[in-house]
Amino acid sequence: MLKSMLRATAFLAVALIPPASAAAADDDAKIVETLPPEVADVVTGGSWSEGKQGGFYRAIVVMTGSEQSFGARVYLQWLALSETDPVPKVVATAPLKEVNDQKLGNASIEIEGEETKDNEITIIVSSYDFEEDKDISLYVKGTAPGKYTMAKAPAKSPAAPPAAAPTNVPKDD
């Protein structure tokens, strides 16, 4: 029910915004131009609610540090929607300590399961370790504002057995 209300609120917010003008396009361009180059990846999705607030999640990868400590850091944010303002507000930001402590040299993020549950989203952090020549995948479950837990990778389904080779069976006439 709340998810439907959040979607309806988001739809109304978009529907009530006047058509984009040249000034609005200029404002959008300014926002994009001021985005720091250290922001390497941003994804949004899912939905959360707590009390009378509700909104969506945003995960961010920033590439920062000195020459010796340069690497990817990942953050999870909770943004709230409002009936009176179409621009979401950040209500909580959490650095993903368990991910950031791994000192990843690079990272990309994606969201999984955003349509399945309210108040739960899975962020998949992917990285490649060039020195070890291996892929790294970390799973984070975001829940209520400011709260997350590390999750285990989903179990891989067993491979299907190979199909049996067709046999030629003579037809009875």
PDB file of C-alpha atoms in Angstrom:
ATOM      1  CA  MET A   1       0.000   0.000   0.000  1.00  0.00           C
ATOM      2  CA  LEU A   2       2.735   2.435   0.994  1.00  0.00           C
ATOM      3  CA  LYS A   3       4.728   1.529  -2.109  1.00  0.00           C
ATOM      4  CA  SER A   4       1.698   2.443  -4.252  1.00  0.00           C
ATOM      5  CA  MET A   5       1.340   5.748  -2.391  1.00  0.00           C
ATOM      6  CA  LEU A   6       5.035   6.530  -2.915  1.00  0.00           C
ATOM      7  CA  ARG A   7       4.757   5.805  -6.628  1.00  0.00           C
ATOM      8  CA  ALA A   8       1.596   7.932  -6.876  1.00  0.00           C
ATOM      9  CA  THR A   9       3.336  10.786  -5.043  1.00  0.00           C
ATOM     10  CA  ALA A  10       6.350  10.542  -7.338  1.00  0.00           C
ATOM     11  CA  PHE A  11       4.071  10.470 -10.397  1.00  0.00           C
ATOM     12  CA  LEU A  12       2.139  13.527  -9.192  1.00  0.00           C
ATOM     13  CA  ALA A  13       5.350  15.372  -8.432  1.00  0.00           C
ATOM     14  CA  VAL A  14       6.569  14.765 -11.967  1.00  0.00           C
ATOM     15  CA  ALA A  15       3.147  15.505 -13.518  1.00  0.00           C
ATOM     16  CA  LEU A  16       2.810  18.819 -11.670  1.00  0.00           C
ATOM     17  CA  ILE A  17       6.223  20.127 -12.639  1.00  0.00           C
ATOM     18  CA  PRO A  18       5.829  22.714 -15.388  1.00  0.00           C
ATOM     19  CA  PRO A  19       7.350  21.780 -18.737  1.00  0.00           C
ATOM     20  CA  ALA A  20      11.103  22.273 -18.842  1.00  0.00           C
ATOM     21  CA  SER A  21      12.069  25.743 -19.872  1.00  0.00           C
ATOM     22  CA  ALA A  22      15.409  27.021 -21.087  1.00  0.00           C
ATOM     23  CA  ALA A  23      16.091  28.257 -17.543  1.00  0.00           C
ATOM     24  CA  ALA A  24      15.342  24.809 -16.112  1.00  0.00           C
ATOM     25  CA  ALA A  25      17.642  23.202 -18.680  1.00  0.00           C
ATOM     26  CA  ASP A  26      20.356  25.684 -17.695  1.00  0.00           C
ATOM     27  CA  ASP A  27      19.815  24.779 -14.024  1.00  0.00           C
ATOM     28  CA  ASP A  28      20.093  21.068 -14.883  1.00  0.00           C
ATOM     29  CA  ALA A  29      23.313  21.720 -16.778  1.00  0.00           C
ATOM     30  CA  LYS A  30      24.720  23.622 -13.778  1.00  0.00           C
ATOM     31  CA  ILE A  31      23.922  20.701 -11.489  1.00  0.00           C
ATOM     32  CA  VAL A  32      25.640  18.267 -13.838  1.00  0.00           C
ATOM     33  CA  GLU A  33      28.650  20.551 -14.305  1.00  0.00           C
ATOM     34  CA  THR A  34      29.117  20.900 -10.532  1.00  0.00           C
ATOM     35  CA  LEU A  35      29.054  17.143  -9.967  1.00  0.00           C
ATOM     36  CA  PRO A  36      32.552  16.359  -8.667  1.00  0.00           C
ATOM     37  CA  PRO A  37      34.642  14.156 -10.960  1.00  0.00           C
ATOM     38  CA  GLU A  38      35.319  11.910  -7.950  1.00  0.00           C
ATOM     39  CA  VAL A  39      31.711  10.653  -8.186  1.00  0.00           C
ATOM     40  CA  ALA A  40      32.232   7.537 -10.285  1.00  0.00           C
ATOM     41  CA  ASP A  41      28.850   5.783 -10.077  1.00  0.00           C
ATOM     42  CA  VAL A  42      25.337   6.501  -8.777  1.00  0.00           C
ATOM     43  CA  VAL A  43      22.280   4.220  -8.755  1.00  0.00           C
ATOM     44  CA  THR A  44      18.819   4.771  -7.283  1.00  0.00           C
ATOM     45  CA  GLY A  45      15.894   2.479  -6.676  1.00  0.00           C
ATOM     46  CA  GLY A  46      13.768   0.551  -4.244  1.00  0.00           C
ATOM     47  CA  SER A  47      11.520   2.060  -1.617  1.00  0.00           C
ATOM     48  CA  TRP A  48      11.568   2.516   2.136  1.00  0.00           C
ATOM     49  CA  SER A  49       9.129   3.889   4.687  1.00  0.00           C
ATOM     50  CA  GLU A  50       9.377   4.743   8.346  1.00  0.00           C
ATOM     51  CA  GLY A  51       6.602   6.463  10.243  1.00  0.00           C
ATOM     52  CA  LYS A  52       5.159   9.143   7.999  1.00  0.00           C
ATOM     53  CA  GLN A  53       8.263   9.355   5.789  1.00  0.00           C
ATOM     54  CA  GLY A  54       9.026   7.329   2.731  1.00  0.00           C
ATOM     55  CA  GLY A  55      11.278   7.449  -0.264  1.00  0.00           C
ATOM     56  CA  PHE A  56      13.965   5.578  -2.154  1.00  0.00           C
ATOM     57  CA  TYR A  57      17.590   4.497  -1.875  1.00  0.00           C
ATOM     58  CA  ARG A  58      20.669   5.905  -3.627  1.00  0.00           C
ATOM     59  CA  ALA A  59      24.095   4.233  -3.702  1.00  0.00           C
ATOM     60  CA  ILE A  60      27.192   6.242  -4.612  1.00  0.00           C
ATOM     61  CA  VAL A  61      30.786   5.324  -5.475  1.00  0.00           C
ATOM     62  CA  VAL A  62      33.427   8.017  -5.046  1.00  0.00           C
ATOM     63  CA  MET A  63      37.045   7.650  -6.098  1.00  0.00           C
ATOM     64  CA  THR A  64      39.167   9.606  -3.631  1.00  0.00           C
ATOM     65  CA  GLY A  65      42.426   9.635  -1.709  1.00  0.00           C
ATOM     66  CA  SER A  66      46.076  10.433  -2.172  1.00  0.00           C
ATOM     67  CA  GLU A  67      48.389   8.543  -4.491  1.00  0.00           C
ATOM     68  CA  GLN A  68      48.955   5.876  -1.823  1.00  0.00           C
ATOM     69  CA  SER A  69      45.337   5.656  -0.614  1.00  0.00           C
ATOM     70  CA  PHE A  70      43.399   6.315  -3.823  1.00  0.00           C
ATOM     71  CA  GLY A  71      40.432   4.022  -4.287  1.00  0.00           C
ATOM     72  CA  ALA A  72      36.710   3.497  -4.303  1.00  0.00           C
ATOM     73  CA  ARG A  73      34.467   4.319  -1.355  1.00  0.00           C
ATOM     74  CA  VAL A  74      30.790   3.382  -1.340  1.00  0.00           C
ATOM     75  CA  TYR A  75      27.913   5.172   0.421  1.00  0.00           C
ATOM     76  CA  LEU A  76      24.217   4.414   0.793  1.00  0.00           C
ATOM     77  CA  GLN A  77      21.658   7.207   1.119  1.00  0.00           C
ATOM     78  CA  TRP A  78      17.970   7.321   1.989  1.00  0.00           C
ATOM     79  CA  LEU A  79      16.043  10.040   0.152  1.00  0.00           C
ATOM     80  CA  ALA A  80      12.549  11.106   1.239  1.00  0.00           C
ATOM     81  CA  LEU A  81       9.730  12.166  -1.030  1.00  0.00           C
ATOM     82  CA  SER A  82       7.378  14.965  -0.054  1.00  0.00           C
ATOM     83  CA  GLU A  83       3.857  15.908  -1.127  1.00  0.00           C
ATOM     84  CA  THR A  84       4.850  19.587  -1.138  1.00  0.00           C
ATOM     85  CA  ASP A  85       8.275  19.534  -2.821  1.00  0.00           C
ATOM     86  CA  PRO A  86       9.149  17.459  -5.900  1.00  0.00           C
ATOM     87  CA  VAL A  87      12.857  17.468  -4.989  1.00  0.00           C
ATOM     88  CA  PRO A  88      13.742  14.560  -2.659  1.00  0.00           C
ATOM     89  CA  LYS A  89      15.612  15.289   0.581  1.00  0.00           C
ATOM     90  CA  VAL A  90      18.489  13.216   1.949  1.00  0.00           C
ATOM     91  CA  VAL A  91      17.471  11.869   5.373  1.00  0.00           C
ATOM     92  CA  ALA A  92      20.457   9.578   6.033  1.00  0.00           C
ATOM     93  CA  THR A  93      23.856   8.736   4.561  1.00  0.00           C
ATOM     94  CA  ALA A  94      25.920   5.729   5.597  1.00  0.00           C
ATOM     95  CA  PRO A  95      29.462   4.948   4.480  1.00  0.00           C
ATOM     96  CA  LEU A  96      29.573   1.188   3.841  1.00  0.00           C
ATOM     97  CA  LYS A  97      32.413   0.513   6.272  1.00  0.00           C
ATOM     98  CA  GLU A  98      32.775  -3.199   5.544  1.00  0.00           C
ATOM     99  CA  VAL A  99      33.100  -2.428   1.827  1.00  0.00           C
ATOM    100  CA  ASN A 100      35.336   0.616   2.271  1.00  0.00           C
ATOM    101  CA  ASP A 101      37.656  -1.265   4.653  1.00  0.00           C
ATOM    102  CA  GLN A 102      38.520  -3.581   1.733  1.00  0.00           C
ATOM    103  CA  LYS A 103      40.347  -0.663   0.072  1.00  0.00           C
ATOM    104  CA  LEU A 104      38.996  -1.459  -3.385  1.00  0.00           C
ATOM    105  CA  GLY A 105      40.908   0.120  -6.247  1.00  0.00           C
ATOM    106  CA  ASN A 106      37.714   0.464  -8.275  1.00  0.00           C
ATOM    107  CA  ALA A 107      34.021  -0.285  -7.891  1.00  0.00           C
ATOM    108  CA  SER A 108      30.735  -0.271  -9.705  1.00  0.00           C
ATOM    109  CA  ILE A 109      27.318  -0.697  -8.139  1.00  0.00           C
ATOM    110  CA  GLU A 110      23.938  -2.063  -9.113  1.00  0.00           C
ATOM    111  CA  ILE A 111      20.631  -2.575  -7.383  1.00  0.00           C
ATOM    112  CA  GLU A 112      18.936  -5.942  -7.144  1.00  0.00           C
ATOM    113  CA  GLY A 113      15.440  -6.826  -5.993  1.00  0.00           C
ATOM    114  CA  GLU A 114      14.087  -3.298  -5.927  1.00  0.00           C
ATOM    115  CA  GLU A 115      10.547  -4.415  -6.732  1.00  0.00           C
ATOM    116  CA  THR A 116      10.296  -7.314  -4.312  1.00  0.00           C
ATOM    117  CA  LYS A 117      10.209  -5.754  -0.840  1.00  0.00           C
ATOM    118  CA  ASP A 118       9.528  -2.392   0.737  1.00  0.00           C
ATOM    119  CA  ASN A 119      12.240  -1.392   3.248  1.00  0.00           C
ATOM    120  CA  GLU A 120      14.850  -3.695   1.777  1.00  0.00           C
ATOM    121  CA  ILE A 121      17.203  -3.335  -1.146  1.00  0.00           C
ATOM    122  CA  THR A 122      20.326  -5.198  -2.170  1.00  0.00           C
ATOM    123  CA  ILE A 123      23.281  -3.212  -3.467  1.00  0.00           C
ATOM    124  CA  ILE A 124      25.869  -5.256  -5.354  1.00  0.00           C
ATOM    125  CA  VAL A 125      29.357  -3.762  -5.271  1.00  0.00           C
ATOM    126  CA  SER A 126      31.606  -5.170  -7.990  1.00  0.00           C
ATOM    127  CA  SER A 127      35.334  -4.630  -8.269  1.00  0.00           C
ATOM    128  CA  TYR A 128      38.300  -6.130 -10.048  1.00  0.00           C
ATOM    129  CA  ASP A 129      41.604  -6.691  -8.278  1.00  0.00           C
ATOM    130  CA  PHE A 130      44.279  -6.346 -10.979  1.00  0.00           C
ATOM    131  CA  GLU A 131      47.108  -7.592  -8.735  1.00  0.00           C
ATOM    132  CA  GLU A 132      45.243 -10.783  -7.783  1.00  0.00           C
ATOM    133  CA  ASP A 133      43.490 -11.058 -11.186  1.00  0.00           C
ATOM    134  CA  LYS A 134      40.107 -11.694  -9.591  1.00  0.00           C
ATOM    135  CA  ASP A 135      36.576 -10.342  -9.494  1.00  0.00           C
ATOM    136  CA  ILE A 136      35.146  -9.169  -6.171  1.00  0.00           C
ATOM    137  CA  SER A 137      31.419  -9.015  -5.447  1.00  0.00           C
ATOM    138  CA  LEU A 138      30.023  -7.688  -2.174  1.00  0.00           C
ATOM    139  CA  TYR A 139      26.343  -7.617  -1.219  1.00  0.00           C
ATOM    140  CA  VAL A 140      24.798  -4.990   1.039  1.00  0.00           C
ATOM    141  CA  LYS A 141      21.180  -4.940   2.254  1.00  0.00           C
ATOM    142  CA  GLY A 142      19.787  -1.475   2.939  1.00  0.00           C
ATOM    143  CA  THR A 143      16.794  -1.309   5.285  1.00  0.00           C
ATOM    144  CA  ALA A 144      15.506   1.565   7.447  1.00  0.00           C
ATOM    145  CA  PRO A 145      17.158   4.993   7.121  1.00  0.00           C
ATOM    146  CA  GLY A 146      20.811   4.800   8.157  1.00  0.00           C
ATOM    147  CA  LYS A 147      20.785   0.993   8.556  1.00  0.00           C
ATOM    148  CA  TYR A 148      22.354  -1.699   6.427  1.00  0.00           C
ATOM    149  CA  THR A 149      23.899  -5.144   6.783  1.00  0.00           C
ATOM    150  CA  MET A 150      26.346  -7.115   4.711  1.00  0.00           C
ATOM    151  CA  ALA A 151      24.742 -10.055   2.946  1.00  0.00           C
ATOM    152  CA  LYS A 152      26.014 -13.302   1.503  1.00  0.00           C
ATOM    153  CA  ALA A 153      26.065 -13.779  -2.230  1.00  0.00           C
ATOM    154  CA  PRO A 154      23.016 -15.696  -3.409  1.00  0.00           C
ATOM    155  CA  ALA A 155      23.594 -19.399  -3.937  1.00  0.00           C
ATOM    156  CA  LYS A 156      24.146 -20.273  -7.540  1.00  0.00           C
ATOM    157  CA  SER A 157      21.584 -22.650  -8.956  1.00  0.00           C
ATOM    158  CA  PRO A 158      23.071 -25.992  -9.916  1.00  0.00           C
ATOM    159  CA  ALA A 159      23.800 -26.382 -13.578  1.00  0.00           C
ATOM    160  CA  ALA A 160      21.153 -28.251 -15.495  1.00  0.00           C
ATOM    161  CA  PRO A 161      22.242 -31.702 -16.617  1.00  0.00           C
ATOM    162  CA  PRO A 162      23.071 -31.920 -20.285  1.00  0.00           C
ATOM    163  CA  ALA A 163      20.153 -32.819 -22.484  1.00  0.00           C
ATOM    164  CA  ALA A 164      20.089 -36.384 -23.663  1.00  0.00           C
ATOM    165  CA  ALA A 165      21.029 -36.856 -27.255  1.00  0.00           C
ATOM    166  CA  PRO A 166      18.015 -37.597 -29.453  1.00  0.00           C
ATOM    167  CA  THR A 167      17.743 -41.157 -30.575  1.00  0.00           C
ATOM    168  CA  ASN A 168      16.337 -42.360 -33.838  1.00  0.00           C
ATOM    169  CA  VAL A 169      13.553 -44.774 -33.129  1.00  0.00           C
ATOM    170  CA  PRO A 170      12.198 -46.587 -36.168  1.00  0.00           C
ATOM    171  CA  LYS A 171       8.527 -45.986 -36.783  1.00  0.00           C
ATOM    172  CA  ASP A 172       6.126 -48.892 -36.931  1.00  0.00           C
ATOM    173  CA  ASP A 173       4.109 -48.774 -40.112  1.00  0.00           C
TER     174      ASP A 173
END
